Short mmCIF file of C-alpha atoms in Angstrom, two decimals:
data_model
loop_
_atom_site.label_atom_id
_atom_site.label_comp_id
_atom_site.label_asym_id
_atom_site.label_seq_id
_atom_site.Cartn_x
_atom_site.Cartn_y
_atom_site.Cartn_z
CA MET I 1 0.10 0.00 0.01
CA ALA I 2 1.36 3.43 -1.06
CA ILE I 3 2.10 5.84 1.92
CA LEU I 4 1.67 9.45 1.15
CA LEU I 5 4.74 11.12 2.73
CA ASN I 6 4.49 14.76 3.74
CA ASP I 7 8.21 14.90 4.63
CA PRO I 8 10.48 14.26 1.47
CA LYS I 9 13.31 13.28 3.62
CA LEU I 10 11.26 10.03 4.44
CA SER I 11 11.21 9.02 0.78
CA ALA I 12 14.75 7.31 0.79
CA ILE I 13 13.94 5.56 4.18
CA SER I 14 10.56 4.27 2.92
CA GLU I 15 12.37 2.75 -0.22
CA LYS I 16 14.92 1.09 2.20
CA VAL I 17 12.06 -0.28 4.24
CA ARG I 18 10.25 -1.56 1.25
CA ASN I 19 13.35 -3.34 -0.13
CA GLY I 20 14.09 -4.88 3.12
CA GLU I 21 17.36 -2.81 3.77
CA ARG I 22 18.83 -2.03 7.20
CA LEU I 23 18.16 1.39 8.46
CA THR I 24 21.21 3.28 9.86
CA ILE I 25 21.52 5.40 12.93
CA GLU I 26 21.14 8.53 10.78
CA ASP I 27 18.06 7.20 9.29
CA GLY I 28 16.82 6.79 12.79
CA LEU I 29 17.52 10.39 13.75
CA THR I 30 15.53 11.41 10.65
CA LEU I 31 12.77 9.25 11.86
CA TYR I 32 12.97 11.01 15.37
CA ASN I 33 13.27 14.37 14.02
CA THR I 34 10.59 14.39 11.17
CA PRO I 35 7.22 16.06 11.92
CA ASP I 36 5.55 13.63 9.93
CA LEU I 37 4.88 11.01 12.53
CA LEU I 38 1.87 9.39 10.89
CA SER I 39 4.03 8.23 7.97
CA VAL I 40 6.59 6.80 10.45
CA ALA I 41 3.61 5.06 12.07
CA GLN I 42 2.27 3.57 8.65
CA LEU I 43 5.85 2.38 7.72
CA ALA I 44 6.27 0.63 11.12
CA ASN I 45 2.59 -0.87 10.90
CA GLU I 46 3.56 -2.11 7.45
CA VAL I 47 6.66 -4.10 8.69
CA ASN I 48 4.62 -5.51 11.58
CA GLN I 49 1.80 -6.59 9.45
CA GLN I 50 4.55 -8.52 7.18
CA LYS I 51 5.91 -10.17 10.21
CA ASN I 52 2.83 -10.78 12.56
CA GLY I 53 -0.38 -9.83 10.47
CA ASP I 54 -3.28 -8.71 12.77
CA ASN I 55 -2.06 -11.01 15.70
CA VAL I 56 -1.36 -9.34 18.91
CA TYR I 57 0.17 -11.33 21.73
CA PHE I 58 -0.37 -11.42 25.47
CA ILE I 59 0.44 -13.63 28.36
CA GLU I 60 -1.12 -14.60 31.78
CA ASN I 61 1.90 -13.99 34.13
CA MET I 62 2.67 -13.05 37.71
CA TYR I 63 5.33 -10.57 38.76
CA ILE I 64 7.58 -11.53 41.74
CA ASN I 65 10.19 -9.44 43.40
CA PRO I 66 11.81 -11.64 46.03
CA THR I 67 13.86 -8.98 47.70
CA ASN I 68 14.04 -5.05 47.26
CA VAL I 69 17.41 -4.97 49.20
CA CYS I 70 19.98 -3.58 46.62
CA GLU I 71 23.52 -2.47 46.65
CA ALA I 72 23.07 -0.15 43.60
CA SER I 73 21.95 3.41 43.48
CA CYS I 74 20.15 3.87 40.22
CA SER I 75 18.75 7.44 40.00
CA PHE I 76 15.56 6.24 38.37
CA CYS I 77 14.64 3.50 41.08
CA GLY I 78 12.22 4.05 43.82
CA PHE I 79 11.83 0.28 44.43
CA LYS I 80 15.27 -0.36 46.22
CA ARG I 81 15.99 -0.31 49.92
CA LYS I 82 19.31 -0.55 51.82
CA PRO I 83 19.66 -3.31 54.43
CA GLY I 84 17.65 -2.25 57.50
CA GLU I 85 15.83 0.49 55.95
CA GLU I 86 12.15 0.91 56.51
CA GLY I 87 10.24 -1.25 53.87
CA ALA I 88 13.20 -3.62 53.17
CA TYR I 89 12.20 -7.21 52.64
CA THR I 90 13.73 -10.42 51.41
CA MET I 91 11.21 -13.28 50.97
CA ASP I 92 12.23 -16.76 52.46
CA SER I 93 10.65 -19.88 50.81
CA ASP I 94 7.58 -19.97 52.86
CA GLU I 95 6.87 -16.27 52.20
CA LEU I 96 7.61 -16.70 48.43
CA LEU I 97 5.01 -19.59 48.40
CA ARG I 98 2.54 -17.62 50.27
CA TYR I 99 2.75 -14.58 48.00
CA VAL I 100 2.30 -16.83 44.96
CA ASN I 101 -0.48 -18.83 46.42
CA GLU I 102 -2.59 -15.73 47.36
CA ARG I 103 -2.43 -14.56 43.73
CA TRP I 104 -2.50 -17.82 41.96
CA ASN I 105 -5.01 -18.94 39.28
CA ASP I 106 -4.59 -22.00 36.83
CA ASN I 107 -4.24 -19.73 33.68
CA ILE I 108 -0.87 -18.34 34.89
CA ASN I 109 1.88 -19.81 32.74
CA GLU I 110 4.88 -17.55 33.59
CA PHE I 111 6.60 -16.11 36.67
CA HIS I 112 8.51 -12.82 35.80
CA ILE I 113 11.11 -12.37 38.53
CA VAL I 114 13.34 -9.54 39.12
CA GLY I 115 14.67 -8.04 42.45
CA GLY I 116 17.38 -6.02 44.28
CA HIS I 117 21.13 -7.00 44.23
CA ASN I 118 21.09 -8.00 47.77
CA VAL I 119 24.60 -8.65 49.08
CA ASP I 120 23.25 -10.01 52.35
CA VAL I 121 22.06 -13.28 51.03
CA PRO I 122 24.22 -15.85 49.05
CA PHE I 123 23.99 -16.83 45.39
CA ASP I 124 22.13 -19.99 46.53
CA TYR I 125 19.22 -17.76 47.81
CA TYR I 126 18.54 -16.82 44.15
CA LEU I 127 18.96 -20.56 43.01
CA ASP I 128 16.47 -21.64 45.83
CA THR I 129 13.95 -19.06 44.65
CA ILE I 130 13.83 -20.86 41.22
CA ARG I 131 13.87 -24.39 42.75
CA THR I 132 10.95 -23.54 45.02
CA LEU I 133 8.81 -22.25 42.22
CA LYS I 134 9.80 -25.03 39.99
CA LYS I 135 9.16 -27.67 42.68
CA ASN I 136 5.67 -26.42 43.41
CA PHE I 137 4.60 -25.07 39.98
CA PRO I 138 6.56 -27.35 37.64
CA ASN I 139 4.59 -26.36 34.50
CA THR I 140 5.07 -22.71 34.79
CA THR I 141 8.00 -20.82 33.00
CA VAL I 142 10.52 -19.12 35.11
CA LYS I 143 11.58 -15.79 33.66
CA ALA I 144 14.16 -14.64 36.15
CA TYR I 145 17.03 -12.17 36.72
CA THR I 146 18.08 -9.44 34.36
CA GLY I 147 21.69 -9.39 32.74
CA ALA I 148 22.47 -6.89 35.25
CA GLU I 149 21.62 -9.40 38.04
CA ILE I 150 23.54 -12.03 36.40
CA GLU I 151 26.69 -9.77 36.46
CA PHE I 152 26.09 -9.05 40.10
CA PHE I 153 25.79 -12.70 41.06
CA ALA I 154 28.99 -13.54 39.20
CA ARG I 155 30.76 -10.70 40.87
CA HIS I 156 29.15 -11.52 44.37
CA ALA I 157 29.78 -15.20 44.25
CA GLY I 158 33.09 -15.25 42.75
CA LEU I 159 31.84 -16.94 39.57
CA THR I 160 31.87 -16.26 35.95
CA MET I 161 28.73 -15.28 34.21
CA ARG I 162 28.73 -18.55 32.39
CA GLU I 163 28.87 -20.40 35.63
CA VAL I 164 26.07 -18.48 36.93
CA LEU I 165 23.92 -19.17 34.17
CA GLU I 166 24.60 -22.83 34.27
CA GLU I 167 23.57 -23.24 37.80
CA LEU I 168 20.52 -21.15 37.21
CA ILE I 169 19.58 -23.37 34.33
CA LYS I 170 20.09 -26.34 36.46
CA ALA I 171 17.82 -24.96 39.14
CA GLY I 172 14.96 -24.51 36.47
CA LEU I 173 15.56 -21.16 34.87
CA ASP I 174 13.91 -20.94 31.46
CA THR I 175 14.59 -17.39 30.15
CA LEU I 176 16.04 -14.07 31.11
CA PRO I 177 13.74 -10.77 31.32
CA GLY I 178 15.08 -7.76 29.44
CA GLY I 179 15.66 -5.48 32.31
CA GLY I 180 18.78 -3.82 33.52
CA ALA I 181 19.55 -2.79 29.80
CA GLU I 182 18.50 0.85 30.58
CA ILE I 183 20.47 2.66 27.79
CA LEU I 184 23.32 0.75 26.41
CA THR I 185 26.10 3.67 26.43
CA GLU I 186 28.45 4.28 29.04
CA ARG I 187 27.81 8.00 29.20
CA TYR I 188 24.32 7.14 30.30
CA ARG I 189 25.19 4.26 32.75
CA ALA I 190 28.03 6.20 34.34
CA LYS I 191 25.33 8.92 35.40
CA MET I 192 22.09 6.83 35.95
CA SER I 193 23.19 3.34 37.01
CA PRO I 194 26.89 3.50 37.91
CA ASP I 195 26.75 0.47 40.25
CA LYS I 196 25.40 -1.89 37.75
CA ALA I 197 26.65 -3.83 34.77
CA SER I 198 28.36 -2.20 31.90
CA THR I 199 27.03 -2.17 28.36
CA ASP I 200 29.40 -4.86 27.39
CA GLU I 201 28.67 -6.99 30.47
CA TRP I 202 24.85 -6.70 29.99
CA LEU I 203 25.25 -7.79 26.21
CA GLU I 204 27.71 -10.61 27.22
CA ALA I 205 25.30 -12.03 29.83
CA HIS I 206 22.66 -12.43 27.14
CA GLU I 207 25.03 -13.65 24.55
CA ILE I 208 26.16 -16.42 27.05
CA ALA I 209 22.45 -17.19 27.68
CA HIS I 210 21.74 -17.61 24.08
CA ASP I 211 24.80 -19.80 23.86
CA LEU I 212 23.66 -22.01 26.57
CA GLY I 213 20.22 -22.39 24.76
CA LEU I 214 18.09 -19.83 26.30
CA ARG I 215 16.00 -17.32 24.28
CA THR I 216 15.83 -14.08 26.10
CA HIS I 217 14.09 -10.45 26.20
CA ALA I 218 15.50 -6.94 25.63
CA THR I 219 14.40 -3.57 26.97
CA MET I 220 15.25 0.15 26.61
CA LEU I 221 14.43 2.63 29.30
CA TYR I 222 14.10 5.97 27.68
CA GLY I 223 13.03 9.39 28.45
CA SER I 224 15.50 10.81 30.99
CA ILE I 225 18.97 11.99 30.02
CA ASP I 226 19.25 9.87 26.94
CA THR I 227 19.58 11.37 23.51
CA TYR I 228 17.97 10.23 20.38
CA GLU I 229 21.26 8.98 19.07
CA GLU I 230 21.75 7.10 22.37
CA ARG I 231 18.47 5.24 21.98
CA LEU I 232 19.57 4.25 18.36
CA ILE I 233 22.91 3.12 19.58
CA HIS I 234 21.08 0.98 21.97
CA MET I 235 18.90 -0.62 19.29
CA ASP I 236 21.85 -1.16 17.02
CA ARG I 237 23.79 -2.89 19.61
CA LEU I 238 20.96 -5.20 20.31
CA ARG I 239 20.43 -6.03 16.53
CA GLN I 240 24.12 -6.58 16.19
CA LEU I 241 23.98 -9.26 18.86
CA GLN I 242 20.72 -10.57 17.38
CA ASP I 243 22.49 -11.03 13.96
CA LYS I 244 24.96 -13.19 15.78
CA THR I 245 22.73 -15.16 18.07
CA ASN I 246 19.19 -14.86 17.13
CA GLY I 247 18.37 -15.23 20.74
CA PHE I 248 16.15 -12.33 21.53
CA MET I 249 12.33 -12.81 21.30
CA VAL I 250 11.06 -9.33 21.77
CA PHE I 251 12.05 -5.70 22.38
CA ILE I 252 10.43 -3.65 25.04
CA PRO I 253 10.64 0.09 24.91
CA LEU I 254 10.08 1.37 28.51
CA ALA I 255 9.06 4.80 29.22
CA MET I 256 10.94 6.43 32.14
CA GLN I 257 8.43 6.93 35.16
CA PRO I 258 8.82 10.04 37.40
CA ARG I 259 9.86 9.61 40.92
CA LYS I 260 6.37 10.36 42.22
CA GLN I 261 2.74 9.76 41.13
CA SER I 262 2.05 13.13 41.67
CA ALA I 263 4.68 14.39 39.10
CA GLY I 264 3.00 16.56 36.41
CA LEU I 265 3.10 16.24 32.64
CA THR I 266 6.29 17.89 32.28
CA ARG I 267 8.02 15.02 34.19
CA ARG I 268 6.63 12.21 31.80
CA THR I 269 7.22 11.11 28.30
CA SER I 270 4.96 12.60 25.92
CA ALA I 271 2.37 10.38 24.01
CA PHE I 272 4.08 11.40 20.74
CA ASP I 273 7.48 10.32 22.08
CA ASP I 274 6.04 6.81 23.19
CA MET I 275 4.41 6.21 19.98
CA ARG I 276 7.39 7.37 17.91
CA THR I 277 9.84 5.34 19.81
CA ILE I 278 7.74 2.17 19.35
CA ALA I 279 7.52 2.73 15.59
CA ILE I 280 11.16 3.60 15.22
CA SER I 281 11.94 0.42 17.27
CA ARG I 282 10.01 -1.68 14.87
CA LEU I 283 11.77 -0.21 11.85
CA MET I 284 15.21 -0.37 13.36
CA LEU I 285 14.98 -3.74 14.84
CA ASP I 286 14.54 -5.64 11.47
CA ASN I 287 15.67 -8.76 13.09
CA PHE I 288 13.30 -8.87 16.05
CA ASP I 289 10.08 -10.70 15.66
CA HIS I 290 8.13 -8.52 17.92
CA ILE I 291 8.00 -4.96 19.68
CA LYS I 292 6.06 -4.80 22.97
CA ALA I 293 3.94 -2.10 24.08
CA TYR I 294 4.26 -2.13 27.88
CA TRP I 295 0.70 -1.03 29.04
CA ILE I 296 2.08 -0.57 32.67
CA ASN I 297 4.11 2.31 31.51
CA ILE I 298 2.17 4.06 28.65
CA GLY I 299 -1.47 2.92 29.84
CA PRO I 300 -4.25 1.00 27.96
CA GLN I 301 -5.48 3.71 25.55
CA LEU I 302 -1.73 4.37 24.20
CA THR I 303 -1.12 0.83 24.08
CA GLN I 304 -4.03 0.29 21.74
CA MET I 305 -2.70 2.95 19.57
CA ALA I 306 0.80 1.30 19.70
CA LEU I 307 -0.76 -1.59 17.89
CA THR I 308 -0.95 0.46 14.73
CA TYR I 309 2.67 2.01 15.27
CA GLY I 310 4.42 -1.32 14.89
CA SER I 311 3.69 -3.33 18.12
CA SER I 312 2.72 -6.85 18.19
CA ASP I 313 2.45 -7.66 22.16
CA ILE I 314 0.96 -6.02 25.04
CA HIS I 315 2.78 -8.05 27.64
CA GLY I 316 0.53 -9.65 30.28
CA THR I 317 -1.69 -9.56 33.37
CA LEU I 318 1.25 -9.25 35.73
CA ILE I 319 -1.15 -9.51 38.78
CA GLU I 320 0.98 -7.04 40.92
CA GLU I 321 3.67 -5.05 39.56
CA ARG I 322 5.88 -3.22 42.01
CA ILE I 323 8.77 -1.60 40.25
CA SER I 324 7.21 0.94 37.92
CA HIS I 325 4.57 1.55 40.61
CA SER I 326 7.24 2.28 43.27
CA VAL I 327 7.83 5.53 41.30
CA GLY I 328 5.22 7.32 39.09
CA ALA I 329 3.27 4.67 37.17
CA LEU I 330 -0.39 5.92 36.92
CA THR I 331 -1.76 2.43 35.69
CA SER I 332 -3.26 -0.26 37.77
CA GLN I 333 -0.85 -2.98 39.09
CA GLY I 334 -2.53 -5.74 37.26
CA ILE I 335 -5.10 -6.45 34.60
CA THR I 336 -7.22 -9.31 33.69
CA ARG I 337 -7.34 -11.49 30.61
CA LYS I 338 -10.69 -10.11 29.58
CA GLU I 339 -9.31 -6.72 29.70
CA LEU I 340 -6.38 -7.55 27.70
CA ILE I 341 -8.66 -9.09 24.97
CA HIS I 342 -10.74 -6.10 25.00
CA MET I 343 -7.86 -3.70 24.62
CA ILE I 344 -6.62 -5.73 21.51
CA LYS I 345 -9.99 -6.11 19.96
CA GLY I 346 -10.66 -2.36 20.34
CA ALA I 347 -7.70 -1.68 18.06
CA ASN I 348 -9.39 -4.17 15.43
CA LYS I 349 -6.57 -6.67 16.10
CA THR I 350 -6.67 -10.44 16.88
CA PRO I 351 -5.92 -11.43 20.41
CA VAL I 352 -3.38 -14.42 20.71
CA GLU I 353 -2.69 -15.80 24.24
CA ARG I 354 0.75 -17.16 24.12
CA ASP I 355 3.37 -18.84 26.38
CA THR I 356 6.70 -17.25 27.03
CA PHE I 357 8.13 -18.51 23.86
CA TYR I 358 5.31 -17.18 21.62
CA ASN I 359 3.81 -20.61 21.17
CA VAL I 360 -0.07 -19.96 20.65
CA ILE I 361 -2.22 -21.13 23.73
CA LYS I 362 -5.58 -19.66 22.15
CA THR I 363 -6.61 -17.40 19.61
CA TYR I 364 -9.70 -15.15 20.54
#
């Protein structure tokens, strides 16, 4: 279908997209700076249609944060607590099972687990978390521990990242979530997350995971001090690793949340930036099957819009999300399957319930 371009600078990019040619960082900057956002959206939608048709995927999952005690001092985080600080917690096995059982339903097929970098517990604590869940819920996928957590475990336990991942897989790990990536440039990380894995270490953790047979996820936390060029460098580094391993399943752009829910509009990413970033992600990451619109960050209405801006996934039920809600997320902490289906059908798309690996459970 021909797209009427209002910005002539998009003509060459449109030709590249139509011919299946990879876009450059300079092309990405043109897409970020053009006033013709609707043409960018149409190009991204066209690419997504070729990859996924009208299918939009979701999952019934449960979010678990076993501990919020953390050695890191990331400037964007309101979730972490220092040891002994008010509100600090570390679940033992009984507390973990109690937490899950209170929220459990038989449709849940994924545990999504991230937490603090807690130096007060041994590496075996993190292994036991997985073992406990696998023993009691053997048919539920365990998506646990970010690339930054893998680097922390290795450093804390005196192991290599490969050894850490091998032990986690033995315990029952099925996949890594995409967090901890933030922005994959050292300028950003030095200012925003100086205590966590470097760009190369985060990428290495996922490369090792892919080599060990895991398929994983990738995120980007945008909307603070990052430049458009840094966002595009981030995407380029991910697609270079994807060229090498083909181990990523999905890319998730995450809008930065302000530190307080009372923060005004000037402290939040704009709807235009959110939609543009999703569309550009779809166009830049030509070797990723899926771009996810994370409803927790951008809300249900914008998530519906994102389904015509290149997104083919809206994440899942979550049950009780804490990290975005520890800062300024305005959305609910969980959502029902019925609401997810309604959200997708409202965009005239086909809801597809999936498992962690995008195997179809049911089409609605």
